XYZ file of C-alpha atoms in Angstrom:
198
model
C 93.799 -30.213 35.688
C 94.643 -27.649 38.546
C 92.496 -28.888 41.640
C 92.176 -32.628 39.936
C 95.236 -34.006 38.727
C 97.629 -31.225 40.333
C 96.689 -28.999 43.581
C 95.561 -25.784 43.163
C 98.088 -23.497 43.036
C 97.384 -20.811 40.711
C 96.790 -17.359 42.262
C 93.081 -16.410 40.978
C 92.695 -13.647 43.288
C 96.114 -11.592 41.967
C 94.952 -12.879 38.534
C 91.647 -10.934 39.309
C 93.285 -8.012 41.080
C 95.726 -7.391 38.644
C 93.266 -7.981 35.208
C 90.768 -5.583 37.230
C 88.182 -8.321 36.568
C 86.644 -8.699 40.372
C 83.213 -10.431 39.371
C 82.002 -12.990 36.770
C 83.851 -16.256 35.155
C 87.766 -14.457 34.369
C 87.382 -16.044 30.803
C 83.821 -15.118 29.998
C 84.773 -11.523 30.595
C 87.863 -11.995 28.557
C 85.917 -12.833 25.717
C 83.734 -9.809 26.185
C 86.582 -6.969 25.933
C 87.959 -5.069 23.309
C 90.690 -6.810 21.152
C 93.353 -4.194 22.704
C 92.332 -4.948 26.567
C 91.883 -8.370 25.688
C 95.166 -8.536 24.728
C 96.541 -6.689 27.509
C 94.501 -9.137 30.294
C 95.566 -12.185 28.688
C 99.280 -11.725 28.906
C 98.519 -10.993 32.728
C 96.172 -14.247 32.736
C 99.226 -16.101 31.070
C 101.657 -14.644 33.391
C 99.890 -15.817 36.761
C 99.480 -19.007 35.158
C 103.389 -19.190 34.388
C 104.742 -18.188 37.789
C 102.510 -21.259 39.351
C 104.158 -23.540 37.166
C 106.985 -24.464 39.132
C 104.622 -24.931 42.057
C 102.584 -27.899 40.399
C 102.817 -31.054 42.337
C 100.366 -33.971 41.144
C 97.701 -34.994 43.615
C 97.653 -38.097 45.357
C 96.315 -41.319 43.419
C 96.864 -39.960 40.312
C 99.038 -42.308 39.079
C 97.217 -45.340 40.917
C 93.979 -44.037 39.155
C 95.381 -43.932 35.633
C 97.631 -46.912 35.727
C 93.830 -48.933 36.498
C 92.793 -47.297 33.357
C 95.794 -48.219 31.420
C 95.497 -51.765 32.272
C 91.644 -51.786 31.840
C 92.425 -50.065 28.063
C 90.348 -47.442 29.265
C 91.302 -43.843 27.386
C 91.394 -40.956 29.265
C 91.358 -37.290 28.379
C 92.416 -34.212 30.137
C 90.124 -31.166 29.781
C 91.113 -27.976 31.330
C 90.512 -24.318 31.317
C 94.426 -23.879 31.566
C 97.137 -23.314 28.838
C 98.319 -25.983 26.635
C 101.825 -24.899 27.946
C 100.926 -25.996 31.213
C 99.505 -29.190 29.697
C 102.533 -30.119 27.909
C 104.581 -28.974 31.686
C 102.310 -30.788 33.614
C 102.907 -34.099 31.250
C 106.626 -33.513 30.902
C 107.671 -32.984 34.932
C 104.674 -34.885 36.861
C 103.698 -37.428 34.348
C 106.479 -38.528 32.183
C 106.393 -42.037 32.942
C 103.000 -42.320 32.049
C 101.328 -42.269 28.609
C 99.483 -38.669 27.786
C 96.034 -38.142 28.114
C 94.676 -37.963 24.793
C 93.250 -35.873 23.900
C 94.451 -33.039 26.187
C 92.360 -30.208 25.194
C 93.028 -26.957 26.793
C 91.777 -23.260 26.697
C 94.212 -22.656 23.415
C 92.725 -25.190 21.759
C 89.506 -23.444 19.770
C 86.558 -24.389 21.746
C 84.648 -22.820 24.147
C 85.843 -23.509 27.669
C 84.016 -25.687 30.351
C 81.143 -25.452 31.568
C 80.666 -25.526 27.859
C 80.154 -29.245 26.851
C 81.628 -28.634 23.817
C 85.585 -29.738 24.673
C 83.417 -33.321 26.455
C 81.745 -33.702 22.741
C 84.973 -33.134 20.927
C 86.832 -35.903 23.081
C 83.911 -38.029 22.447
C 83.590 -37.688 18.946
C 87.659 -38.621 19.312
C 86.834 -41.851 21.211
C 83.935 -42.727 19.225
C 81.929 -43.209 22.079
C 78.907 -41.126 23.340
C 78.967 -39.073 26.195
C 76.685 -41.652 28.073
C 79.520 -43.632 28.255
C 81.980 -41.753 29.727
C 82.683 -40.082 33.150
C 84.095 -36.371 33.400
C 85.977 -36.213 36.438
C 86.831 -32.579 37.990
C 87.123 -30.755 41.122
C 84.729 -27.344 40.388
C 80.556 -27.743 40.304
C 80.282 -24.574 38.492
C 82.519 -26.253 35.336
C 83.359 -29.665 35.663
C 79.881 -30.916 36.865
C 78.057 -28.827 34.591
C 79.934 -29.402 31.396
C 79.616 -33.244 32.464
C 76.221 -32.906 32.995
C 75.252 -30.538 29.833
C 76.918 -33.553 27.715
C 75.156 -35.950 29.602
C 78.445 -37.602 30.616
C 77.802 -39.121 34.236
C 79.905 -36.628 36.802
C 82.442 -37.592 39.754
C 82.617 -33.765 41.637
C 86.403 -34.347 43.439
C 85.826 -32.718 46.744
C 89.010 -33.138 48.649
C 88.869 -30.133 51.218
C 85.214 -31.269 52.015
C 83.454 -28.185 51.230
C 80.979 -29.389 49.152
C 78.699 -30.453 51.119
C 78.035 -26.468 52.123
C 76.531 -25.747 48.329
C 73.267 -26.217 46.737
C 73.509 -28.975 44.380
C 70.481 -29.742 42.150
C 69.734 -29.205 38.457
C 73.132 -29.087 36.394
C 75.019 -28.637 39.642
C 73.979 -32.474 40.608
C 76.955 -34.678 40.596
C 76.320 -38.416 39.973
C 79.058 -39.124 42.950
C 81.101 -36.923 45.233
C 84.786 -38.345 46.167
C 87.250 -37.209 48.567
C 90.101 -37.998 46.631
C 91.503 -39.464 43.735
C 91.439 -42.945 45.696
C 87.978 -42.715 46.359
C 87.990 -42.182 41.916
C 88.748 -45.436 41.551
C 86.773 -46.806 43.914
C 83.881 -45.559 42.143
C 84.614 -46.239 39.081
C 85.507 -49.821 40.040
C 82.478 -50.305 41.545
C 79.443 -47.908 39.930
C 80.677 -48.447 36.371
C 81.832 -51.091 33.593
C 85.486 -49.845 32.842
C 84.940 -51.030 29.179
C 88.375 -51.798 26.868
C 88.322 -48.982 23.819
């Protein structure tokens, strides 16, 4: 969601400074600490997340991208390492002419967070469809392209500030196409895939 469907707006470096978790995936680490500690870093997790909130704005094409879907019968999913709160504000204030993603599966939600495959296999299962057949869509190589690619979903890497070009993709890290924006989605999906009624 944050960096895809929304801009990034969440402050991960406070989030770090204030957790006193400098190094390593934030929710990895989590998982790792005492029940007390945990405790104590996920209300501060929570907390950044909260006061970002009122700072989400959706990203461009968005809308254009899902309203292609819609008519194509195409589901769509949202998978995210975020709350379900900010799920439920993101679909509420940015999205409420639109029909929900479904499933929206979040961090709350019981499974293991990306780069995990298992949220990807879950929404599959949903769909009825095999991962083969679907296309994970995100904005991070180190989650979204790996859990795409560890569920052998084909992988769209959204690189809108153009970095990606500076990082060593092979292996897991290997998206199937790199767009510059939610535009350029479509375009790819339009023209590399079958957008096949479900």
């Amino acid at each position: 969601m944050d960096g895809t469907l929304t801009k990034a707006v969440i402050n991960f470096a406070k989030m770090r400074q204030r957790a006193n978790i400098l190094e390593g995936d934030i929710l990895e680490v989590l998982g790792t600490l005492p029940v007390q500690e945990r405790v104590r870093v996920e209300a501060i997790i929570n907390e950044v997340e909260d006061e970002a909130l009122p700072k989400m704005q959706i990203n461009d094409g968005v809308i254009e991208l899902c309203n292609l879907l819609d008519e194509a019968r195409v589901p769509r999913a949202l998978l995210t390492r975020n709350t379900s709160k900010a799920v439920a504000y993101f679909h509420e204030n940015h999205f409420s002419s639109m029909p929900p993603f479904a499933p929206a599966v979040a961090r709350d939600f019981g499974l293991l967070p990306k780069p995990d495959p298992a949220a990807i296999l879950h929404i599959c299962r949903e769909w009825g469809v095999l991962p083969s057949e679907t296309v994970m869509v995100g904005d991070s190589l180190q989650d979204d392209v790996i859990s795409g690619n560890r569920a052998a979903a084909s992988t769209i890497l959204l690189d809108m500030d153009g970095t990606a070009e500076h990082h060593l993709m092979d292996g897991e890290l290997k998206p199937a196409f790199i767009a510059n924006s939610m535009h350029d989605v479509a375009q790819i999906l339009q023209t590399e895939f079958v957008l096949r009624a479900h």
